[in-house]
Tab-separated table of C-alpha atoms and ligand atoms in Angstrom:
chain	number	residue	atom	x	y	z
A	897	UNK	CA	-2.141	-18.234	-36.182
A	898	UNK	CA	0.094	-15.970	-34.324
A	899	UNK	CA	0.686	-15.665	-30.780
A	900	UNK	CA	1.109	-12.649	-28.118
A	901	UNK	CA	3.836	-12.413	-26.206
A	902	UNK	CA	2.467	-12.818	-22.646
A	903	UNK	CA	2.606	-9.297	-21.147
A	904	UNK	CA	5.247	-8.658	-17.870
A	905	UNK	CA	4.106	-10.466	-14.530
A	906	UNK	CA	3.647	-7.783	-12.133
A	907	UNK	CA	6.629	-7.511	-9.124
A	908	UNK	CA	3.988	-9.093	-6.209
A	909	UNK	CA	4.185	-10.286	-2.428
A	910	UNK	CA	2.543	-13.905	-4.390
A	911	UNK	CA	-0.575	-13.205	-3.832
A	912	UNK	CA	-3.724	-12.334	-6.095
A	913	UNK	CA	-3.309	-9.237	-6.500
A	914	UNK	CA	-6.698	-6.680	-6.122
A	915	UNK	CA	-7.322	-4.531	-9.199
A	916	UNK	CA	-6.179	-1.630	-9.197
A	917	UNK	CA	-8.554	1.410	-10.182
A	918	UNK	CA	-7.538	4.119	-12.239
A	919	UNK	CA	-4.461	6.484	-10.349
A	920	UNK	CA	-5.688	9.194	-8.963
A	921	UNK	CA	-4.412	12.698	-9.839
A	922	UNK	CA	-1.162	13.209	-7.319
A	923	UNK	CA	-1.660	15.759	-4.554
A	924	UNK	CA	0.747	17.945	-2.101
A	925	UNK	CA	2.566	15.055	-0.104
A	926	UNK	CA	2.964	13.048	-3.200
A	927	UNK	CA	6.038	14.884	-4.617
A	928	UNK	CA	9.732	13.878	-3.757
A	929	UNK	CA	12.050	17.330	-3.662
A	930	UNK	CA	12.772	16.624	-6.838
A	931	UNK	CA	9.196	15.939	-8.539
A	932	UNK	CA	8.316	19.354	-6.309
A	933	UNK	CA	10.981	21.352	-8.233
A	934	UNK	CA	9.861	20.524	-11.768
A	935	UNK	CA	6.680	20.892	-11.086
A	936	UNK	CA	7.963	24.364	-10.344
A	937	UNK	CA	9.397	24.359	-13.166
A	938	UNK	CA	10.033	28.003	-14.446
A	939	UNK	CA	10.833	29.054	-10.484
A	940	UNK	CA	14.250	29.468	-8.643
A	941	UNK	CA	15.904	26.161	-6.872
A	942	UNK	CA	14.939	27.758	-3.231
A	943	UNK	CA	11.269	28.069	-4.299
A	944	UNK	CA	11.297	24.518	-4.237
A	945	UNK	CA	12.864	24.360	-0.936
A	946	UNK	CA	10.376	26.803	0.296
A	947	UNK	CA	7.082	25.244	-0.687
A	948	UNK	CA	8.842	21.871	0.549
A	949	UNK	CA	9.517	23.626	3.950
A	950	UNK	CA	6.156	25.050	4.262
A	951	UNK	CA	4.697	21.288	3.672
A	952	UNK	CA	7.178	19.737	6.282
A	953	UNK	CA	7.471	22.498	8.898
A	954	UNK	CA	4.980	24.560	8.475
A	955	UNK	CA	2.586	21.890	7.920
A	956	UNK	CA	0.839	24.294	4.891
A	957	UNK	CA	0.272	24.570	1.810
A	958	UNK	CA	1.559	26.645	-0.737
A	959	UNK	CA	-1.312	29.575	-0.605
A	960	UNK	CA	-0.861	29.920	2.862
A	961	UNK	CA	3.047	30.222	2.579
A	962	UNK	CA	3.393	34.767	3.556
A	963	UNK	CA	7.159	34.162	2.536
A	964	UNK	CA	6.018	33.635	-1.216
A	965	UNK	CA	4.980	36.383	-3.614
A	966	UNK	CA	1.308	36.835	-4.050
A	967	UNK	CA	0.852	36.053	-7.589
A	968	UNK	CA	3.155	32.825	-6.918
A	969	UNK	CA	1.317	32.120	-4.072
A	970	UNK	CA	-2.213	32.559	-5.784
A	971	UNK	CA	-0.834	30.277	-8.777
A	972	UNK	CA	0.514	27.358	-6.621
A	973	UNK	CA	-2.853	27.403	-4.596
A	974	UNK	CA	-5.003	26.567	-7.471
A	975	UNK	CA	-2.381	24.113	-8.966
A	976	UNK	CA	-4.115	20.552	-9.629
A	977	UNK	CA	-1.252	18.644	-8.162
A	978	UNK	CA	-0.592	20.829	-5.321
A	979	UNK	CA	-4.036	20.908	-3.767
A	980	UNK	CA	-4.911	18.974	-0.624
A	981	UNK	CA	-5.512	15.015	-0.556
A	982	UNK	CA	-8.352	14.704	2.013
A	983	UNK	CA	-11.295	16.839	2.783
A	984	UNK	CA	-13.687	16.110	5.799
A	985	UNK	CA	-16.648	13.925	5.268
A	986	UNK	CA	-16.844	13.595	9.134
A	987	UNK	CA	-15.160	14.794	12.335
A	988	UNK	CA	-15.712	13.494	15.641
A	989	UNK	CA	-14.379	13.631	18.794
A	990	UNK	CA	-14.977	11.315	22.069
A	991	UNK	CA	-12.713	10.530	25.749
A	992	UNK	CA	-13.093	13.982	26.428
A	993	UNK	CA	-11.499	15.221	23.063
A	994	UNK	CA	-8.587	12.882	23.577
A	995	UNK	CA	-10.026	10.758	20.847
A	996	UNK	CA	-10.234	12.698	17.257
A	997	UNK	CA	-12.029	10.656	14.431
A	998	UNK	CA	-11.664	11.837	10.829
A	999	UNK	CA	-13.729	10.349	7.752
A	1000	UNK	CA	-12.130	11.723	4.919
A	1001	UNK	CA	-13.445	12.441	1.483
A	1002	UNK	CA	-10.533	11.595	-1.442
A	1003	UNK	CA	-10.082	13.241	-4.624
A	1004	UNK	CA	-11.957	10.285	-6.208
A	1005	UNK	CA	-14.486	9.881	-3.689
A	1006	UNK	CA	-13.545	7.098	-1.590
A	1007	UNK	CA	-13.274	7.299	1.712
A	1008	UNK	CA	-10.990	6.401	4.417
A	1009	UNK	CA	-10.244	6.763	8.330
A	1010	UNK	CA	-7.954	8.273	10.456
A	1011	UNK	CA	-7.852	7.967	14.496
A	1012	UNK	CA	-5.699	11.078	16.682
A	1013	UNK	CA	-5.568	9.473	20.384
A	1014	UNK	CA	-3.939	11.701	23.258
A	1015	UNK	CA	-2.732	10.025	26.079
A	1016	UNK	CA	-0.739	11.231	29.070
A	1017	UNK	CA	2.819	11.537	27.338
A	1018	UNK	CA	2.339	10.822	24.333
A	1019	UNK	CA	-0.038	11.483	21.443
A	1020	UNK	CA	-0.884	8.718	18.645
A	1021	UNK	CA	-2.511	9.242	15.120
A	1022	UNK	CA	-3.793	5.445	13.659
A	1023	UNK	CA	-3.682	5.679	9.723
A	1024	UNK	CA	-4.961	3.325	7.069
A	1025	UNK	CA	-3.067	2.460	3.986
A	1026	UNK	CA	-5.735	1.371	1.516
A	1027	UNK	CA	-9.551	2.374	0.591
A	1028	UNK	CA	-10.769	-0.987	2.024
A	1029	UNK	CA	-8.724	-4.330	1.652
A	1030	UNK	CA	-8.532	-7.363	0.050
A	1031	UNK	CA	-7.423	-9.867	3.353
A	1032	UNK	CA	-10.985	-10.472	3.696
A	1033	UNK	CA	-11.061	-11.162	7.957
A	1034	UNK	CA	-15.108	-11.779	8.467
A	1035	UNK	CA	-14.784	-10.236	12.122
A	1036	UNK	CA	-13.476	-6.732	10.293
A	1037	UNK	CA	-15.661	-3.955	9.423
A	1038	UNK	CA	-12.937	-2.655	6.308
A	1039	UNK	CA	-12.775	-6.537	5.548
A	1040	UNK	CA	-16.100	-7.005	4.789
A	1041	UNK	CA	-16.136	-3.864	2.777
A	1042	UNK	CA	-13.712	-5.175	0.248
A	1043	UNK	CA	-10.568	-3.520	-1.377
A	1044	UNK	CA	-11.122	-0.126	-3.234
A	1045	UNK	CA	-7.910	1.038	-4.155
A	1046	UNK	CA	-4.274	1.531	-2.934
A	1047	UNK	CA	-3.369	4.901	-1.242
A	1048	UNK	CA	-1.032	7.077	-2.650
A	1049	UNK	CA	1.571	8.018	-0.618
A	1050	UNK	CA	0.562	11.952	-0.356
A	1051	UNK	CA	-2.274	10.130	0.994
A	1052	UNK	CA	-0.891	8.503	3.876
A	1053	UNK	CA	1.609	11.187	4.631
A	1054	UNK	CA	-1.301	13.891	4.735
A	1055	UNK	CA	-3.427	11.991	7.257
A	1056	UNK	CA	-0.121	12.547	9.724
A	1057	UNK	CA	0.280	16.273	8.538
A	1058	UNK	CA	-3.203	16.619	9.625
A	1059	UNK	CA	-2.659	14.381	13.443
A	1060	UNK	CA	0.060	17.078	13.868
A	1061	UNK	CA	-1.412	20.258	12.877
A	1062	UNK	CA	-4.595	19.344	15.301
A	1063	UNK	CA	-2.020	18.254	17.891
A	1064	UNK	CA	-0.015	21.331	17.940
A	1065	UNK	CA	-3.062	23.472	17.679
A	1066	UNK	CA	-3.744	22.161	21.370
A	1067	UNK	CA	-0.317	22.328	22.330
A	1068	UNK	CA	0.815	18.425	22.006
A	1069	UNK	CA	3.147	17.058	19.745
A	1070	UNK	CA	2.600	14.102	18.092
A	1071	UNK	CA	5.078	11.481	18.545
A	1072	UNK	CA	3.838	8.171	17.633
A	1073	UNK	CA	2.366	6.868	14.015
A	1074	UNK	CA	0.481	3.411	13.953
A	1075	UNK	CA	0.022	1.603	10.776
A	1076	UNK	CA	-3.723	0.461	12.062
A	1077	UNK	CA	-6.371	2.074	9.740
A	1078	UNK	CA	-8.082	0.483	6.652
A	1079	UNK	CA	-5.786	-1.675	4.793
A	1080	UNK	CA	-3.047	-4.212	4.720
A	1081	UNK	CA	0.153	-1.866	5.200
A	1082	UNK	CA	2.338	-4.882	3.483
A	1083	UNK	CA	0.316	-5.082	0.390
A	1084	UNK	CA	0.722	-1.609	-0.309
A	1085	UNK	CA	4.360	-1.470	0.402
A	1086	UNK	CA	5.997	1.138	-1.671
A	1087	UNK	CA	3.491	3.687	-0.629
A	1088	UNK	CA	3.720	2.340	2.963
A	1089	UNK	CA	7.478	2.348	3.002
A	1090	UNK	CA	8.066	5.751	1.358
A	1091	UNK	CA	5.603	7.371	4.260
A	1092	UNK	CA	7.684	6.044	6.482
A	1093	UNK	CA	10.998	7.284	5.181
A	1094	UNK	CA	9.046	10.690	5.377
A	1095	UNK	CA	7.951	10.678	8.862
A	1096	UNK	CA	11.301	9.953	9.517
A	1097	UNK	CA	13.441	12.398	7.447
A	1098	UNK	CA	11.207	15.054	6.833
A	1099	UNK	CA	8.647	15.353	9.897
A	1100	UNK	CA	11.525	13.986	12.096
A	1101	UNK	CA	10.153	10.975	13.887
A	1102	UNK	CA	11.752	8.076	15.187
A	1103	UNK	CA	11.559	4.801	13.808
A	1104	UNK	CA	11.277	3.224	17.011
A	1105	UNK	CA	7.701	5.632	17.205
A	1106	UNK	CA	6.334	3.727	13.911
A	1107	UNK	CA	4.764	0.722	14.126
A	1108	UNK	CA	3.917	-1.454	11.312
A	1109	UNK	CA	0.241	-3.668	11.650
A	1110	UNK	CA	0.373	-6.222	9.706
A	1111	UNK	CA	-2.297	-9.596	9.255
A	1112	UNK	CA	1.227	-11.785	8.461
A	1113	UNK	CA	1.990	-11.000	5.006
A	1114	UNK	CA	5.563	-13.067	5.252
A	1115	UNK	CA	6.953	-11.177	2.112
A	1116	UNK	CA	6.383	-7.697	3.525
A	1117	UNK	CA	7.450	-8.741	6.884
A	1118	UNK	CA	10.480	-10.119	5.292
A	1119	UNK	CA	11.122	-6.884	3.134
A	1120	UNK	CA	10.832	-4.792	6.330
A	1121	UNK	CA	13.571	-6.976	8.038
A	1122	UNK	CA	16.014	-5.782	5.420
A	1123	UNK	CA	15.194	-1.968	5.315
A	1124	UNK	CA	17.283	0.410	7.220
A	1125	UNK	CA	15.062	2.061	9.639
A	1126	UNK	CA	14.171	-0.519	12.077
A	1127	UNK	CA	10.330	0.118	13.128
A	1128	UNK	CA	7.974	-1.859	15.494
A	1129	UNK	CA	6.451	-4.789	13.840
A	1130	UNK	CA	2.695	-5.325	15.407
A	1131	UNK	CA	1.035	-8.684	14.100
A	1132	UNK	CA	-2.835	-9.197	14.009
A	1133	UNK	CA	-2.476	-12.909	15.449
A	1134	UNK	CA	-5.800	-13.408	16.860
A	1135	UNK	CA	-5.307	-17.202	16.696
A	1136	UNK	CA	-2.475	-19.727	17.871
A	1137	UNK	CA	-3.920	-22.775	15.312
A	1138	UNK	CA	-4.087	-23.134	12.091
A	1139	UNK	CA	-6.913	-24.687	12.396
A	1140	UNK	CA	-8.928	-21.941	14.112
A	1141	UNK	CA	-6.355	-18.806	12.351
A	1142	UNK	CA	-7.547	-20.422	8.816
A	1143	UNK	CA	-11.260	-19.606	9.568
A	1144	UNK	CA	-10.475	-16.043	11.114
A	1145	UNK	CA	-7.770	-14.986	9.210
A	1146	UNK	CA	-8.180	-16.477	5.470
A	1147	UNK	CA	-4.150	-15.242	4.330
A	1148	UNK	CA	-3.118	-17.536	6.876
A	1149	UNK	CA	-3.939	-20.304	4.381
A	1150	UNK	CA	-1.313	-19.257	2.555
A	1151	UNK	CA	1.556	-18.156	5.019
A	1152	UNK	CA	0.557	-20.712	7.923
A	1153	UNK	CA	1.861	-19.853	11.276
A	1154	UNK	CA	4.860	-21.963	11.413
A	1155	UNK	CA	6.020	-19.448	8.320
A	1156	UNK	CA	5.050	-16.312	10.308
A	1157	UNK	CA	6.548	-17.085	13.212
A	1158	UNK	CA	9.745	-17.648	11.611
A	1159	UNK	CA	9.475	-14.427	9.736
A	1160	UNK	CA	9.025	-12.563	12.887
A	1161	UNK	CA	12.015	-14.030	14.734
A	1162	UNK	CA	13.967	-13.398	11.229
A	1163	UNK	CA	12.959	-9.803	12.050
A	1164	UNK	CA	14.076	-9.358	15.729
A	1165	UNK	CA	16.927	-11.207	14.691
A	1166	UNK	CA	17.276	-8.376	12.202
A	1167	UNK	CA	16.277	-5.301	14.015
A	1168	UNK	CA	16.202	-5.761	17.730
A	1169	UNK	CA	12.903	-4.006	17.727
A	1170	UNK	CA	9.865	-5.143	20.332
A	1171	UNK	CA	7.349	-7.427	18.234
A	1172	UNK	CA	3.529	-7.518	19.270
A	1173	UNK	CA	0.751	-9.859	18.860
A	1174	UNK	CA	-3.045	-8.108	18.222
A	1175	UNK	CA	-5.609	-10.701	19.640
A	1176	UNK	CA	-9.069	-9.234	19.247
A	1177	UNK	CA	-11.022	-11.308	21.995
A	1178	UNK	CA	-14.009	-12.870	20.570
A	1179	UNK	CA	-17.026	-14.479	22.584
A	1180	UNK	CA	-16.621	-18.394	22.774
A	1181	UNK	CA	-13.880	-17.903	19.481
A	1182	UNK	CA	-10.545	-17.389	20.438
A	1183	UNK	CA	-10.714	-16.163	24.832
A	1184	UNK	CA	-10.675	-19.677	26.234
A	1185	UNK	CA	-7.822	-21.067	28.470
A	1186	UNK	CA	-7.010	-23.441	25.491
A	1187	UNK	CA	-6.182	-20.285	23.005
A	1188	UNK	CA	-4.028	-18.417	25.917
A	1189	UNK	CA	-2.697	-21.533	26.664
A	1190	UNK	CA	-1.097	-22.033	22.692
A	1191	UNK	CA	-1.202	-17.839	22.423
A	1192	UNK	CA	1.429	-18.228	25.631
A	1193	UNK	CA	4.325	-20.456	23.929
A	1194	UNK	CA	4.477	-18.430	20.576
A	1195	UNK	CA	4.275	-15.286	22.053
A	1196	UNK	CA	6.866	-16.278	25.245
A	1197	UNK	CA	9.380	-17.960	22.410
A	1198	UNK	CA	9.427	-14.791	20.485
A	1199	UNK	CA	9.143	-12.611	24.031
A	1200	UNK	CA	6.485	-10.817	22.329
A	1201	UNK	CA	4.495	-8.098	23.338
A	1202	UNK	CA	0.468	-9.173	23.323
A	1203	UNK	CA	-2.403	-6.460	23.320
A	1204	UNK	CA	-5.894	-7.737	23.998
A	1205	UNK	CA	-8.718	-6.347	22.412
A	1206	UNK	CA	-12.010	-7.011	23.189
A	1207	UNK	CA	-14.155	-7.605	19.797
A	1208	UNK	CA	-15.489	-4.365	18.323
A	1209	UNK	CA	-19.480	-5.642	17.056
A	1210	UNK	CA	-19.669	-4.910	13.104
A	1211	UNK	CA	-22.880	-5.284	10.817
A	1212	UNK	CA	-21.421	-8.290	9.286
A	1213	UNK	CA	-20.622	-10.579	11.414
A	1214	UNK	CA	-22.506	-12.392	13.971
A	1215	UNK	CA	-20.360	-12.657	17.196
A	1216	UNK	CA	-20.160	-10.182	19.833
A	1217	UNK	CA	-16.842	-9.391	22.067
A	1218	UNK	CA	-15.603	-11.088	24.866
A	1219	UNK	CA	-17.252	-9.563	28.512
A	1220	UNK	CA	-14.786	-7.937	30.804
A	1221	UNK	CA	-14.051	-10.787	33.150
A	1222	UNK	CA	-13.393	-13.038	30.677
A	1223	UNK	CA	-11.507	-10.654	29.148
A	1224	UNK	CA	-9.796	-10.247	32.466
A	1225	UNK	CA	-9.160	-13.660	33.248
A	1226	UNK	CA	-7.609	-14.222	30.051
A	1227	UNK	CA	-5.377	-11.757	30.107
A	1228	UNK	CA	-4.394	-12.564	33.894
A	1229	UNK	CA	-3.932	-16.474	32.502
A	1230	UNK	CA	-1.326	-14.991	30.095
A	1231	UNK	CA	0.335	-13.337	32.725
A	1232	UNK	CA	0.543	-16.417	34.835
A	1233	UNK	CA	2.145	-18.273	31.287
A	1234	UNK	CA	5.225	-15.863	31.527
A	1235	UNK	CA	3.800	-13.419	28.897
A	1236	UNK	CA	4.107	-9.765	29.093
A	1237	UNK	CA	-0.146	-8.569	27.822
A	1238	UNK	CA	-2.085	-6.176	28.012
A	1239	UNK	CA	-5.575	-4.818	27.771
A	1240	UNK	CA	-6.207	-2.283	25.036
A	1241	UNK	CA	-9.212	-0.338	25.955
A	1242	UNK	CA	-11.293	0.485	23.089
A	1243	UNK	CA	-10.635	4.132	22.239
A	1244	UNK	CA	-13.747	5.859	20.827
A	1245	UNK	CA	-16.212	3.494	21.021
A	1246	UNK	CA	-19.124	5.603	21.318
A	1247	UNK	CA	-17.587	7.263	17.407
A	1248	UNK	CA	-17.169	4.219	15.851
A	1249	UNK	CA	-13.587	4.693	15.965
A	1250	UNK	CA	-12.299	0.716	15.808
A	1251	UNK	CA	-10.917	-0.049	12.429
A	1252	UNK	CA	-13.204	0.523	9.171
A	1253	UNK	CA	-15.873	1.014	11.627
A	1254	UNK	CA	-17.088	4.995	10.299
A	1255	UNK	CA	-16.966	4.410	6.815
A	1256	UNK	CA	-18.776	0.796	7.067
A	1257	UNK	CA	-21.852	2.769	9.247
A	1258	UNK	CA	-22.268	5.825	6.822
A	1259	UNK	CA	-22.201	3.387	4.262
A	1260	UNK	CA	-25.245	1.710	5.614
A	1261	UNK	CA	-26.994	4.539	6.408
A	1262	UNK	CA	-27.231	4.706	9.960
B	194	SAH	N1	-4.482	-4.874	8.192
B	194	SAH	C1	-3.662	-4.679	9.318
B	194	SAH	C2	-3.802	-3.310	9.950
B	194	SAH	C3	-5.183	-2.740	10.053
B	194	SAH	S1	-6.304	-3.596	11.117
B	194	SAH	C4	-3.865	-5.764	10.322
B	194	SAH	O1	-4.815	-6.531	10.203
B	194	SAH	O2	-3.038	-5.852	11.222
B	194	SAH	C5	-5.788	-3.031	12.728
B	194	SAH	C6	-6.168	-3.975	13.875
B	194	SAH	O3	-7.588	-3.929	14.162
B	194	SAH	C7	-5.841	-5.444	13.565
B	194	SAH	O4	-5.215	-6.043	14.669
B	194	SAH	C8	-7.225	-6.004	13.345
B	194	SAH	O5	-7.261	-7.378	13.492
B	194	SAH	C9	-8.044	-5.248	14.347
B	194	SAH	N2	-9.482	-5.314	14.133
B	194	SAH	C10	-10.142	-5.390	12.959
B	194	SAH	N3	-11.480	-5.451	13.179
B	194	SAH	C11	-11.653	-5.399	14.503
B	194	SAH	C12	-12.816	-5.410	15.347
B	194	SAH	N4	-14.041	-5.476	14.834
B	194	SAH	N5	-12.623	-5.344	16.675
B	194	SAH	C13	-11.384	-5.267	17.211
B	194	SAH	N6	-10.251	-5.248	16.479
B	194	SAH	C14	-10.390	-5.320	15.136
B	195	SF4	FE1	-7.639	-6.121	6.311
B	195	SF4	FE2	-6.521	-5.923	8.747
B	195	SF4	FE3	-9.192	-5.826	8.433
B	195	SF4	FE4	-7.907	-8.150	8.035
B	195	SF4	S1	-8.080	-7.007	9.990
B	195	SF4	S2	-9.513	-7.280	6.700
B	195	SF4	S3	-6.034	-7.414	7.133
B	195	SF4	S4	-7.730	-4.342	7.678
């Protein structure tokens, strides 16, 4: 009888890992400089630098690039791995038009969301990192969807490209990128990671405009600690015991909160960036004066930054948001603990435009 030798263990964060469906064919903001070049092949070195330019600047693709030669120009626009990652499934807008909603269609067919929100000062595109997710919280609409697949990282980068072209076609400029969509930014880390390094270098926005969402993957919150650009770290807490953080938040049976709170002082420690707590308020769950109460000593020992959220209602799951006093009071009890919270009013409610919320109701056929 002979044996196999038992094939490579796969680099993880330690956790199951989803499977992961075939790769899709790479599109525009997949390339590196390099990659861009040969795939130019035949072309002169400042071709390259041109089509790159015309991605990063211009925010266009090749076909639409005047400074290239027509036939060049005709050939790069039907090129498989220059063509565009997303194309609308649905677009809508709500607040006026200071909330943009985008449902994109991939190259494969799955779908994912992207969120444009203008404020006063400031303009903020929420992206997602994966088609679905494998963390599995019941009160999320992507959670109960399941994972589909990782995103490529043309695909994240494009859903900023796009932010930006729609803010500057209304005269903003887009400063701020939020790691917030579908997904679990730290389990798709390279992808994640290389976006950002692009938003920084190549669309020229600061690090301290990024922010990271994460449910408390420890060993992506401990790989961000020891990169160089130091970004804001937001993490979905929602609960202050394990007890209660076990039911809501399932990874938490595996990194506990004792281990994530460490791992987010390790990262101030490390980057001297602001850290935030997400606490989605949910009716009779998680908004009475017991959970600000325990929600009050993390967050004041880490001097963290929380954002209240009143529950978004999904399909699959049974409990409804807290109601605006509650909500209120809460938030004021917080205050009165010595922690700096907020409310975060829902942006696009009447789109569907809370996490994983679009995809989950077009899915379902209403
Ligand atoms: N996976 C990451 C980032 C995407 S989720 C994370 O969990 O942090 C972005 C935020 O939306 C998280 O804080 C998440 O808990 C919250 N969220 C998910 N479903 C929600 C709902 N139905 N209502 C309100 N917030 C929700
Ligand atoms: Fe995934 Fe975040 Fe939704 Fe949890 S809240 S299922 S981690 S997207």
């Amino acid at each position: 009888m002979t044996t196999s030798a038992a094939p490579p263990t796969p680099v993880t964060l330690g956790l199951p890992q989803p499977r992961v469906r075939e790769t899709p064919v790479p599109t525009r903001y997949d390339h590196s400089p390099e990659q861009l070049a040969q795939l130019l092949g035949g072309q002169p070195p400042f071709r390259a630098r041109q089509v790159w330019q015309g991605l990063y600047e211009q925010l266009s693709g090749p076909a639409e690039l005047t400074a290239l030669p027509k036939a060049l120009r005709a050939e790069l626009g039907a090129h498989e791995q220059l063509r565009s990652a997303l194309s609308t499934a649905v677009e809508s807008s709500g607040d006026g038009g200071d909330t943009v909603k985008w449902l994109w269609n991939l190259g494969d067919g799955e779908q994912i969301e992207t969120v444009l929100m203008h404020y006063a000062g400031r303009s903020t595109v929420c992206i997602s990192t994966q088609a679905g997710c494998a963390m599995g919280c019941g009160f999320c609409a992507t959670g109960q969807g399941g994972f589909r697949r990782q995103l490529s990282v043309g695909e994240i980068v494009e859903q900023v490209v796009a932010a930006r072209q729609r803010s500057e076609s209304t005269g903003r400029r887009l400063s701020n990128v939020v790691f917030m969509g579908m997904g679990e930014p730290m389990a798709n880390y390279d992808a994640m990671w290389s976006a950002v390094t692009r938003f920084h270098s190549h669309l020229g926005m600061s690090a301290r405009h990024l922010t990271i969402s994460t449910v408390g993957l420890v060993p992506g919150i401990k790989r961000l600690a020891s990169e160089d650009l130091p970004v804001n770290l937001a993490v979905s807490l929602h609960a202050a015991n394990d007890d209660l953080r076990n039911q809501m938040v399932p990874i938490n049976r595996t990194y506990p909160l004792d281990v994530l709170i460490q791992a987010c002082r390790d990262y101030l420690e490390a980057k001297g960036r602001r850290l935030s707590f997400e606490w989605a308020l949910i009716d009779g769950v998680n908004d009475l004066p017991r959970d600000a109460y325990e929600l009050s000593e993390i967050a004041r020992s880490l001097g963290a930054h929380v954002n209240l959220i009143p529950l978004n209602p999904t399909p699959g799951y049974p409990t409804v948001g807290t109601p605006p006093n509650i909500v209120h009071a809460f938030c004021d009890r917080l205050v009165e603990l010595g922690v700096n919270a907020t409310i975060r009013r829902n942006r696009g409610t009447s789109i569907n435009a809370a996490c994983g919320q679009l995809a989950a109701r077009i899915s379902a056929g209403t």
